Amino acid sequence: MEPFVRSVGKAAALPRANVDTDQIVPKQFLKRLERTGFGPSLFHDWRYRPDGAPNPDFELNRPEAHGATVLVTGANFGCGSSREHAVWALAEYGFRAIVAPSFADIFFANCCQNGLLPVRLLAREVDELLRRCRAAGGEYWLTVDLEQQRVEDGAGFSAPFPMDPYRREMLLRGLDEIGRTLLEEPRIAEYERHRAAGTAP
Amino acid sequence: MIPRTLFQKIWDAHVVHRLPEGPALIYVDLHLVHEVTSPQAFEGLRLTGRRVRRPDLTIATVDHNVPTGDRLTPIADAVAARQLEALQRNARESGVELFDLHSPHQGIVHVIGPELGLTQPGMVIVCGDSHTSTHGAFGALAFGIGTSEVEHVLATQCLVASEPRTLEAHFLGRPGTGVAAKDLILALIGQIGTAGATGHVIEYTGEAIRALSMEERMTVCNMSIEAGARAGLIAPDETTFAYLAGRPRAPHGAAWTRAVEQWKRLPSDPGAEYDVGIALDAATVAPQVTWGTSPGMVKDITGRVPRPSDFPTEAEQGAAARALEYMGLAPGTPLEGLPIDRVFLGSCTNARIEDLRVAARVVRGHRVAPHVRALVVPGSQQVKAQAEREGLDRIFREAGFEWRNSGCSMCLGMNADILQPGERCASTSNRNFEGRQGRGGRTHLMSPAMAAAAAVEGRLVDVREWELAS
Ligand code: SF4
């Protein structure tokens, strides 16, 4: 996994709550055997019209959102299906961080597994970012710093965000979680021995 | 001893190690695998030279994108076929048991686990699927996980997890006639919202829950994820043991007696505390129907489509307006009487034998309305076979329903079973998201009895009155 330390990039606003993973990647694109190739299907049914042409009304199709690497969006982002394809699609499209008041649990974990940083801010802070993003009409840049656990726009907005120390460490160092767990192999084996003997805790 | 909740007991018994940074390494007793969320995980193992640590604790089936028509003809969708073949190869190479399309035990992963007796109280169960919460009906801690975590569990038989908080959902009283388990859980989601239980494990308690059959309990726990919960739990009791006794993969003989002894120690101790508690009176719950594009957008069948201005916040007003537009509904429209085009009786929420029995009882002697296309997709091949032994298939067919082989089918529409744009569907599944059952399709979630009555009438009806009238 690519480490995530700090990312400076353009923000795009998607002011909708409860965006579910069925919207992020519709089911017809889940048949791939690879972790790649999902970028073009990101937000497919919102992004393209039924005839396949881009839908100019969709937030990410507006010129001011082009090249964005930080998505600022509503509460409970990523709810519904556990499909990690949603995270692969967001990352492949170019997003490095998602800023929202809250995330669904499985989606949050999936993000951390792929170096896509889920940033939880207070609802009023997200509203403020959405307002500033709209007011800037395009070039609105954000710095997302995991080391400092802070989001800043260089123009007066600065807010801290929470991240549990375990995930923070994994993300900062781009660690392979399986490799990390396999270091505990003796403990796992011992647990299995206890279980087999009926003496697990 | 400090009194512990059911959740706490299962959690404590599965902590292999507490990592210094906070989360715990949790041991997994049963890992269920399906074709859509697993290929990248097996590929990951191959690339890193790792192997499946405990193939004996891993079970695979195909369900999400399988065709539900004739099983003898080759699969028309080449891309879907590739995914099925990949699972076959992965299972064979790693020594994992697979229930494939030709197995009499094939079915939706959350239907076959319980049916085979694989799902047992006190276990930790994971699957790359959010509705893994279904298995909580047995008093098993069951989590949905992503593909990277699937790979992690394959390689280590453990999951890294932070301890969730607990929420007790206490259902007082008894539901009235015509009110189903589906209505109880939809009413709860309507009350607390689709993020109401984020970060929590829900334990369902109370008289109304104790009175439910195992299959009804599965319906309730299934939709825990629709309230945002990590998992749903119901304490095991005599109902649980009676369901499991004699199932092929449940313990037998002396092992059974020992297991039941242990399972009886699982229920929450008197005085055990939950982080959050809510209560709901089952007696006041009416049959529920969703009107919008999220399971929390739900009302009594006797209600009307709300106005965006009924909602307190700007965000909710916007979401309601967007949902109404997508659903093609005007505010104030009574839900009862809303004409429908399709009916789907299926999914891991409501396609077990009891669901089909209830629906068949409503349908018996009637015809599906002429403009309606209706589909029954049993949750497993075992459910299908049982229904055929009872003659339910004949009742459905004679009424004009299509009778299919099992799979997820129109619950998510990965196979050919999808809604056309603008079609309105009465569905027993669990998600009414935009496009879930087909782009532009309009899904109304409800119980099997309500969906069956809707099929006959061609419009949404209150099954309580419908049954009286017929
Ligand atoms: S039936 Fe629907 S909800 Fe259940 S596992 Fe299949 S796709 Fe998921």
XYZ file of C-alpha atoms and ligand atoms in Angstrom:
679
model
C 0.000 0.000 0.000
C 1.144 3.542 -0.835
C 1.896 5.454 2.361
C -0.275 8.478 3.098
C 1.493 11.249 4.961
C 0.260 14.515 3.543
C -1.608 15.399 0.412
C -2.209 18.760 -1.169
C -4.886 18.838 -3.810
C -7.933 20.363 -5.331
C -11.250 19.749 -3.606
C -14.496 18.717 -5.251
C -17.848 19.040 -3.524
C -20.507 16.336 -3.525
C -23.035 17.768 -1.075
C -25.172 14.653 -0.648
C -25.750 12.550 2.446
C -25.945 8.736 2.613
C -24.107 8.139 -0.649
C -24.188 4.339 -0.848
C -21.631 2.073 -2.476
C -24.209 1.009 -5.071
C -23.976 4.596 -6.384
C -20.183 4.700 -6.100
C -19.864 1.554 -8.249
C -23.076 0.014 -9.612
C -23.301 -3.770 -9.554
C -22.894 -4.310 -13.286
C -19.214 -3.400 -12.896
C -18.429 -5.843 -10.096
C -17.577 -8.754 -12.348
C -13.879 -8.005 -12.728
C -11.292 -10.304 -11.203
C -8.771 -7.501 -10.656
C -8.514 -4.599 -8.232
C -8.117 -2.234 -11.174
C -10.315 -0.940 -13.941
C -13.028 0.562 -11.742
C -12.173 4.269 -12.222
C -14.344 4.671 -15.334
C -17.385 3.204 -13.537
C -17.129 5.539 -10.530
C -20.593 7.066 -9.891
C -21.607 5.578 -13.224
C -25.362 6.144 -13.153
C -24.968 9.713 -11.936
C -21.985 10.516 -14.111
C -23.288 9.269 -17.441
C -26.658 9.583 -19.089
C -28.422 6.421 -20.237
C -26.966 6.990 -23.749
C -23.438 6.988 -22.278
C -22.784 10.723 -22.641
C -21.432 12.523 -19.560
C -24.160 14.134 -17.473
C -23.134 17.814 -17.251
C -25.247 18.313 -14.131
C -23.342 15.804 -12.029
C -21.057 17.516 -9.541
C -17.842 15.774 -10.626
C -18.471 16.515 -14.301
C -18.413 20.279 -13.740
C -15.228 21.917 -14.994
C -14.344 23.190 -11.518
C -14.133 19.618 -10.227
C -11.651 18.394 -12.812
C -8.405 17.127 -11.372
C -9.750 17.047 -7.809
C -8.018 14.742 -5.337
C -10.071 15.511 -2.217
C -13.784 14.750 -2.145
C -15.861 16.751 0.327
C -19.215 15.125 0.911
C -22.150 14.437 3.248
C -22.749 12.205 6.241
C -22.785 8.394 6.244
C -20.718 8.229 3.070
C -20.151 4.707 1.722
C -23.153 3.061 3.373
C -24.664 -0.184 2.120
C -22.788 -2.935 0.348
C -19.319 -3.953 1.569
C -17.903 -3.815 -1.976
C -14.295 -2.614 -1.783
C -14.648 -1.907 -5.496
C -16.074 1.450 -4.372
C -12.764 2.393 -2.784
C -10.733 1.074 -5.718
C -12.849 3.220 -8.047
C -12.458 6.391 -5.979
C -8.693 5.862 -5.744
C -8.295 5.060 -9.413
C -10.286 8.145 -10.361
C -7.668 10.158 -8.506
C -9.030 10.793 -5.022
C -6.545 10.570 -2.164
C -8.841 11.656 0.653
C -12.566 11.821 1.390
C -13.803 14.415 3.866
C -17.221 13.853 5.444
C -19.022 14.194 8.783
C -19.267 10.393 9.047
C -18.611 7.183 7.150
C -20.171 3.743 7.153
C -17.992 1.321 9.132
C -17.062 -1.173 6.419
C -16.317 1.586 3.906
C -14.074 3.340 6.438
C -12.079 0.142 6.952
C -11.870 -0.476 3.216
C -10.484 3.040 2.659
C -7.727 2.487 5.198
C -6.813 -0.798 3.527
C -6.123 1.078 0.293
C -4.415 4.275 1.399
C -7.486 6.381 0.606
C -7.761 8.599 3.674
C -11.227 8.905 5.250
C -11.277 12.227 7.099
C -14.009 12.798 9.666
C -14.752 16.447 10.434
C -17.626 18.005 12.339
C -20.769 18.581 10.271
C -20.387 22.354 10.539
C -16.768 22.147 9.408
C -17.783 20.126 6.356
C -20.527 22.675 5.641
C -17.917 25.403 5.819
C -15.658 23.538 3.401
C -18.568 23.029 1.001
C -19.343 26.753 1.208
C -15.751 27.760 0.573
C -15.442 25.273 -2.249
C -18.548 26.695 -3.917
C -17.407 30.285 -3.373
C -14.007 29.577 -4.906
C -15.754 28.367 -8.070
C -12.984 25.981 -8.989
C -9.497 26.315 -7.631
C -10.130 25.387 -4.015
C -7.150 23.557 -2.566
C -6.879 21.613 0.640
C -3.972 20.188 2.554
C -4.784 16.927 4.285
C -2.063 16.066 6.742
C -2.272 12.700 8.458
C 0.849 13.217 10.521
C -0.650 16.367 12.098
C -4.212 14.984 11.718
C -5.377 18.289 10.294
C -7.142 19.709 7.231
C -6.243 23.238 6.094
C -7.035 25.491 3.153
C -4.306 28.104 3.727
C -7.013 30.766 3.978
C -8.101 30.451 7.567
C -9.743 27.050 7.635
C -7.983 24.590 9.864
C -9.551 21.617 11.624
C -8.207 18.534 13.379
C -9.542 15.061 12.597
C -9.474 11.809 14.569
C -7.741 8.620 13.441
C -6.993 5.657 15.638
C -3.264 5.139 16.227
C -3.197 1.699 14.628
C -4.681 2.810 11.314
C -2.654 6.015 11.365
C 0.558 4.039 11.673
C -0.424 1.594 8.927
C -1.305 4.469 6.596
C 1.714 6.649 7.379
C 4.087 3.784 6.724
C 2.089 2.121 3.968
C 2.268 -1.154 5.868
C 0.856 -4.459 4.719
C -1.662 -5.443 7.385
C -1.420 -9.142 6.634
C 2.338 -8.989 7.061
C 1.795 -7.189 10.367
C -0.651 -9.846 11.598
C 1.569 -12.713 10.501
C 4.148 -11.424 12.974
C 1.677 -12.626 15.612
C 1.722 -16.144 14.215
C 2.900 -17.746 17.495
C -0.049 -16.164 19.299
C -2.519 -17.307 16.653
C -1.145 -20.838 16.796
C -1.371 -20.842 20.569
C -4.967 -19.633 20.459
C -5.785 -22.466 18.069
C -4.167 -25.011 20.399
C -6.246 -23.730 23.316
C -9.381 -23.856 21.236
C -8.741 -27.384 20.108
C -8.230 -28.347 23.735
C -11.404 -26.502 24.739
C -9.512 -24.049 26.940
C -9.787 -20.885 24.891
C -10.698 -17.834 27.018
C -17.844 -10.867 38.104
C -19.017 -7.871 36.125
C -22.177 -8.807 34.191
C -21.392 -9.079 30.488
C -23.497 -8.747 27.354
C -23.794 -11.498 24.763
C -21.550 -9.417 22.526
C -18.917 -9.008 25.214
C -18.790 -12.731 25.896
C -18.252 -13.611 22.255
C -15.729 -10.833 21.774
C -13.699 -11.750 24.862
C -13.569 -15.400 23.809
C -12.102 -14.481 20.420
C -9.399 -11.985 21.293
C -6.150 -13.612 20.191
C -4.122 -10.571 21.102
C -4.642 -6.908 21.861
C -2.386 -4.912 19.571
C -0.440 -2.212 21.386
C -1.974 0.455 19.117
C -5.529 -0.354 20.236
C -7.474 -2.802 18.101
C -7.630 -6.515 18.753
C -6.778 -9.530 16.685
C -10.037 -11.474 16.613
C -10.179 -15.147 15.721
C -12.661 -16.159 13.013
C -14.529 -19.481 13.379
C -16.250 -19.458 10.019
C -15.330 -17.574 6.858
C -17.933 -17.567 4.096
C -16.775 -16.723 0.607
C -18.640 -15.846 -2.595
C -17.638 -15.149 -6.176
C -17.873 -11.353 -6.327
C -15.762 -10.134 -3.413
C -13.152 -12.901 -3.311
C -11.192 -13.119 -6.610
C -8.913 -10.174 -5.759
C -8.278 -11.658 -2.309
C -7.131 -15.018 -3.666
C -5.076 -13.182 -6.276
C -3.457 -11.192 -3.479
C -2.459 -14.422 -1.747
C -0.959 -15.760 -4.943
C 1.069 -12.600 -5.542
C 2.539 -12.689 -2.047
C 3.077 -16.436 -1.911
C 0.673 -16.842 1.010
C -1.756 -19.691 1.533
C -5.201 -20.138 3.024
C -4.450 -20.831 6.651
C -7.623 -22.736 7.565
C -9.425 -24.067 4.490
C -11.404 -26.234 6.925
C -13.013 -23.128 8.418
C -13.747 -21.592 5.020
C -16.824 -22.315 2.906
C -17.564 -20.981 -0.574
C -20.692 -20.698 -2.661
C -21.832 -18.883 -5.770
C -24.845 -16.614 -5.448
C -24.433 -12.979 -6.474
C -24.211 -13.183 -10.221
C -25.552 -16.657 -10.981
C -28.382 -17.035 -13.462
C -31.587 -18.313 -11.866
C -32.997 -19.950 -14.985
C -32.141 -23.392 -16.311
C -28.983 -24.784 -14.672
C -28.204 -27.151 -17.517
C -27.555 -24.579 -20.223
C -24.211 -22.760 -20.273
C -24.066 -19.331 -18.624
C -24.832 -16.657 -21.173
C -22.875 -13.899 -19.434
C -19.222 -14.649 -20.210
C -17.903 -12.162 -17.673
C -20.012 -13.638 -14.884
C -18.910 -17.125 -15.934
C -15.276 -16.058 -15.562
C -15.962 -15.040 -11.977
C -17.622 -18.384 -11.208
C -14.715 -20.248 -12.751
C -12.247 -18.177 -10.760
C -13.947 -19.176 -7.507
C -13.949 -22.804 -8.585
C -10.225 -22.662 -9.296
C -9.440 -20.761 -6.096
C -11.456 -23.157 -3.979
C -9.854 -26.200 -5.577
C -6.306 -24.890 -5.295
C -6.703 -23.886 -1.669
C -8.748 -26.863 -0.520
C -11.878 -24.844 0.325
C -15.241 -26.575 0.096
C -17.424 -25.032 -2.616
C -21.162 -25.339 -3.146
C -21.305 -24.651 -6.862
C -24.189 -24.249 -9.283
C -24.733 -27.990 -9.445
C -24.722 -28.587 -5.724
C -28.078 -29.278 -4.045
C -26.802 -27.005 -1.236
C -26.053 -23.994 -3.428
C -27.809 -20.814 -2.406
C -27.420 -17.315 -1.036
C -24.483 -17.456 1.332
C -26.523 -16.182 4.296
C -29.248 -18.712 3.683
C -27.064 -21.797 3.348
C -24.861 -21.115 6.397
C -27.767 -21.464 8.848
C -29.513 -24.133 6.811
C -26.477 -26.424 6.886
C -25.935 -25.827 10.582
C -22.595 -24.122 9.870
C -23.787 -21.013 11.688
C -23.723 -21.669 15.435
C -24.092 -19.623 18.604
C -20.988 -17.992 20.038
C -19.049 -18.045 16.779
C -17.312 -15.194 15.029
C -18.374 -15.336 11.387
C -17.192 -13.096 8.568
C -17.953 -12.801 4.872
C -17.178 -10.272 2.177
C -20.773 -9.154 2.239
C -22.551 -6.622 4.397
C -25.552 -8.852 5.141
C -23.359 -11.251 7.080
C -25.220 -9.701 10.004
C -27.947 -12.293 9.240
C -26.043 -14.976 11.172
C -26.366 -12.919 14.348
C -29.831 -14.451 14.701
C -28.056 -17.463 16.254
C -26.118 -15.419 18.765
C -23.033 -15.443 16.540
C -20.997 -12.282 16.057
C -21.125 -11.881 12.298
C -19.396 -9.060 10.408
C -19.408 -7.985 6.784
C -15.890 -7.187 5.567
C -14.191 -5.822 2.446
C -12.012 -7.766 0.043
C -8.692 -6.762 1.661
C -10.031 -8.113 4.929
C -11.193 -11.276 3.148
C -7.586 -11.729 2.074
C -6.460 -11.022 5.628
C -8.786 -13.663 7.057
C -7.821 -16.195 4.399
C -4.153 -15.704 5.277
C -4.379 -15.409 9.059
C -7.855 -16.653 10.150
C -8.006 -13.408 12.111
C -9.465 -9.974 11.680
C -8.039 -6.743 13.082
C -10.961 -4.912 14.668
C -11.641 -2.178 17.142
C -14.217 -3.088 19.722
C -17.618 -1.796 18.635
C -20.085 -0.256 21.068
C -23.322 -1.998 21.969
C -26.905 -0.941 21.370
C -29.895 -2.730 22.824
C -33.025 -2.589 20.672
C -35.800 -3.734 22.959
C -39.076 -4.755 21.329
C -41.942 -4.765 23.791
C -45.267 -6.452 23.237
C -46.397 -8.577 20.326
C -46.957 -7.512 16.740
C -50.493 -7.718 15.365
C -51.737 -10.117 12.691
C -50.248 -9.396 9.283
C -47.224 -7.657 10.813
C -43.985 -9.500 10.058
C -40.391 -9.534 11.272
C -39.582 -7.378 8.244
C -41.954 -4.721 9.541
C -40.277 -4.700 12.955
C -36.832 -4.094 11.523
C -38.027 -1.547 8.945
C -39.850 0.328 11.703
C -36.653 0.387 13.767
C -34.585 1.684 10.843
C -37.254 4.309 10.189
C -36.898 5.426 13.773
C -33.100 5.514 14.184
C -32.050 6.130 10.568
C -29.600 4.363 8.281
C -26.626 5.586 10.312
C -28.400 5.194 13.650
C -26.269 2.251 14.748
C -22.941 3.082 13.062
C -20.050 1.736 15.122
C -22.409 -0.438 17.194
C -23.462 -4.032 17.490
C -27.231 -4.209 18.009
C -28.634 -6.797 20.358
C -32.350 -7.325 19.771
C -34.208 -8.185 22.950
C -37.715 -8.296 24.329
C -40.859 -10.333 24.135
C -41.494 -9.681 20.453
C -38.021 -10.957 19.535
C -38.186 -14.050 21.753
C -41.456 -15.011 20.051
C -39.895 -14.965 16.566
C -38.933 -18.149 14.729
C -35.282 -18.551 13.668
C -36.096 -17.516 10.133
C -37.846 -14.368 11.345
C -34.880 -13.583 13.586
C -32.643 -13.876 10.527
C -34.789 -11.298 8.730
C -34.345 -8.898 11.637
C -30.584 -9.390 11.981
C -30.118 -9.319 8.210
C -31.117 -5.673 8.027
C -28.952 -4.529 10.968
C -26.507 -3.208 8.392
C -29.299 -1.034 6.976
C -29.271 0.764 10.327
C -25.496 1.153 9.932
C -24.653 -1.483 12.575
C -21.498 -3.592 12.517
C -23.601 -6.617 13.438
C -26.928 -7.680 14.918
C -27.364 -10.264 17.644
C -30.148 -12.278 19.230
C -29.410 -14.436 22.246
C -29.636 -18.180 21.599
C -32.493 -20.022 23.291
C -34.588 -23.181 22.871
C -35.838 -21.886 19.492
C -32.226 -21.678 18.317
C -31.308 -25.142 19.589
C -34.426 -26.731 18.089
C -33.581 -25.192 14.704
C -29.989 -26.416 14.764
C -30.589 -29.924 16.103
C -29.858 -32.519 13.444
C -28.583 -30.053 10.793
C -25.779 -31.651 8.755
C -22.916 -29.470 10.045
C -24.212 -28.913 13.566
C -22.555 -30.962 16.325
C -24.043 -34.396 16.996
C -24.227 -36.800 19.949
C -22.086 -35.930 22.950
C -20.622 -32.936 21.120
C -24.156 -31.543 20.729
C -24.891 -31.859 24.438
C -21.606 -30.126 25.276
C -22.263 -27.385 22.733
C -25.754 -26.645 24.051
C -24.332 -26.408 27.571
C -21.918 -23.739 26.364
C -24.478 -21.910 24.234
C -26.755 -21.582 27.251
C -24.088 -19.468 28.942
C -24.052 -16.911 26.129
C -27.103 -14.694 26.789
C -26.394 -11.316 28.372
C -26.125 -11.481 32.164
C -28.811 -9.742 34.210
C -27.653 -6.192 34.786
C -25.224 -6.181 31.850
C -25.005 -2.697 30.393
C -25.268 -1.521 26.810
C -23.799 1.745 25.582
C -27.134 2.793 24.086
C -30.686 1.541 24.545
C -33.847 2.081 22.576
C -37.308 0.628 22.950
C -40.019 0.041 20.413
C -43.545 -1.244 21.004
C -44.139 -4.078 18.540
C -47.887 -3.832 19.095
C -47.946 -0.386 17.480
C -46.037 -1.426 14.342
C -48.056 -1.532 11.107
C -46.954 -3.181 7.854
C -44.114 -1.044 6.481
C -43.367 0.152 2.957
C -40.409 2.225 1.816
C -41.243 5.267 -0.285
C -37.723 6.516 -1.045
C -34.215 5.441 -1.977
C -32.894 4.423 1.408
C -34.303 1.831 3.818
C -34.802 4.587 6.396
C -37.326 6.265 4.078
C -40.149 4.094 5.288
C -43.763 4.524 6.426
C -46.793 2.594 7.536
C -48.761 1.265 4.565
C -51.618 3.453 5.784
C -49.400 6.529 5.450
C -48.720 8.980 2.668
C -45.606 9.917 0.740
C -44.041 12.733 2.809
C -43.272 16.272 1.719
C -39.627 17.359 1.751
C -40.711 20.169 4.081
C -41.749 17.530 6.656
C -38.041 16.998 7.393
C -36.116 19.135 9.875
C -32.732 19.670 8.195
C -31.791 21.064 4.815
C -29.797 17.917 4.019
C -32.807 15.670 4.719
C -35.107 17.921 2.718
C -32.753 17.736 -0.238
C -32.454 13.964 0.070
C -36.236 13.575 0.254
C -36.796 15.799 -2.790
C -34.212 13.848 -4.768
C -35.732 10.530 -3.681
C -39.249 11.599 -4.639
C -38.060 12.638 -8.047
C -36.234 9.352 -8.575
C -39.224 7.356 -7.314
C -41.657 9.338 -9.450
C -43.860 10.108 -6.462
C -45.802 13.231 -5.585
C -45.844 14.288 -1.915
C -49.061 13.375 -0.179
C -49.796 10.321 -2.351
C -51.281 7.496 -0.244
C -48.963 4.486 -0.291
C -51.912 2.156 -0.366
C -53.111 1.858 -3.930
C -49.810 2.748 -5.576
C -49.714 0.735 -8.839
C -46.742 -1.580 -9.333
C -45.208 -3.339 -12.337
C -43.028 -6.008 -10.775
C -42.855 -8.185 -7.694
C -39.706 -9.811 -6.380
C -39.972 -12.499 -3.713
C -36.376 -13.278 -2.910
C -33.066 -12.312 -1.229
C -31.287 -13.265 1.977
C -33.801 -11.146 3.882
C -36.984 -12.953 2.898
C -36.603 -16.045 0.700
C -36.553 -18.845 3.233
C -39.243 -21.495 3.439
C -41.431 -19.660 5.959
C -41.403 -16.572 3.735
C -42.523 -18.619 0.764
C -45.229 -20.309 2.839
C -46.659 -16.974 3.972
C -46.576 -15.576 0.458
C -48.151 -18.725 -0.999
C -50.955 -18.530 1.544
C -51.764 -15.009 0.332
C -51.509 -15.975 -3.326
C -53.369 -19.300 -3.224
C -56.365 -19.324 -5.501
C -55.589 -15.880 -6.957
C -53.934 -14.636 -10.126
C -51.121 -12.121 -10.417
C -52.601 -8.889 -11.830
C -52.365 -8.902 -15.625
C -49.924 -5.981 -15.901
C -47.566 -7.350 -13.218
C -44.528 -9.566 -13.730
C -43.760 -11.496 -10.578
C -40.780 -13.607 -9.652
C -40.044 -16.073 -6.854
C -36.354 -16.781 -6.292
C -35.879 -19.185 -3.363
C -32.957 -18.390 -1.090
C -31.319 -21.750 -1.630
C -31.775 -24.930 -3.611
C -32.788 -26.602 -0.337
C -35.528 -24.022 0.181
C -36.603 -24.577 -3.400
C -36.732 -28.349 -2.969
C -38.688 -28.033 0.283
C -41.159 -25.629 -1.325
C -41.656 -28.082 -4.183
C -42.282 -30.929 -1.736
C -44.996 -28.776 -0.170
C -46.473 -27.843 -3.540
C -45.781 -24.131 -3.082
C -44.209 -23.909 -6.511
C -47.531 -25.020 -8.007
C -49.436 -22.337 -6.130
C -47.019 -19.666 -7.351
C -46.921 -20.928 -10.921
C -50.682 -21.277 -11.155
C -51.012 -17.724 -9.937
C -48.655 -16.582 -12.680
C -45.364 -16.192 -10.793
C -42.101 -17.299 -12.385
C -40.431 -19.990 -10.273
C -36.632 -19.850 -10.325
C -33.447 -21.447 -9.093
C -31.759 -19.775 -6.159
C -29.399 -16.822 -6.103
C -29.308 -13.133 -5.261
C -31.064 -12.349 -8.515
C -33.059 -9.124 -8.548
C -31.964 -8.170 -5.051
C -28.984 -6.539 -6.736
C -29.541 -7.295 -10.383
C -26.075 -8.564 -11.300
C -27.629 -11.258 -13.446
C -30.308 -10.819 -16.073
C -33.092 -10.186 -13.527
C -33.388 -6.415 -13.481
C -36.017 -3.701 -13.513
C -36.421 -1.506 -16.560
C -36.161 2.277 -16.090
C -39.298 3.603 -14.401
C -40.630 0.186 -13.376
C -42.039 0.063 -9.866
C -41.331 -3.068 -7.851
C -42.722 -4.508 -4.631
C -39.666 -6.301 -3.270
C -38.895 -8.456 -0.244
C -35.188 -7.573 -0.458
C -33.277 -5.139 1.741
C -32.092 -2.200 -0.339
C -34.061 0.390 -2.267
C -31.038 2.404 -3.351
C -31.192 4.167 -6.701
C -30.565 1.658 -9.459
C -30.123 -1.261 -7.032
C -32.555 -3.488 -8.948
C -31.733 -1.946 -12.325
C -30.987 1.565 -13.521
C -34.022 3.784 -13.096
C -35.923 0.999 -11.288
C -38.123 1.997 -8.339
C -38.024 -0.362 -5.379
C -40.482 -0.504 -2.498
C -39.311 -2.773 0.314
C -41.894 -4.755 2.269
C -42.679 -8.119 3.835
C -43.379 -11.258 1.778
C -47.119 -11.175 2.597
C -47.348 -7.537 1.519
C -45.441 -8.215 -1.706
C -47.610 -11.232 -2.493
C -50.804 -9.252 -1.958
C -49.414 -6.457 -4.122
C -48.759 -8.987 -6.906
C -52.395 -10.068 -6.889
C -53.879 -6.591 -6.651
C -51.361 -4.923 -8.949
C -50.959 -2.150 -6.395
C -49.752 -1.731 -2.823
C -52.338 -2.916 -0.326
C -52.585 -3.304 3.419
C -52.289 -7.046 3.806
C -54.207 -6.891 7.090
C -57.354 -5.776 5.280
C -56.614 -7.782 2.186
C -56.604 -10.994 4.166
C -59.889 -10.101 5.823
C -61.524 -9.288 2.505
C -60.501 -12.501 0.756
S -29.525 -11.548 -1.605
Fe -29.021 -9.415 -1.903
S -28.395 -8.645 0.046
Fe -28.400 -10.861 0.176
S -26.284 -11.454 -0.237
Fe -27.393 -11.474 -2.170
S -27.101 -9.443 -3.034
Fe -26.527 -9.321 -0.901
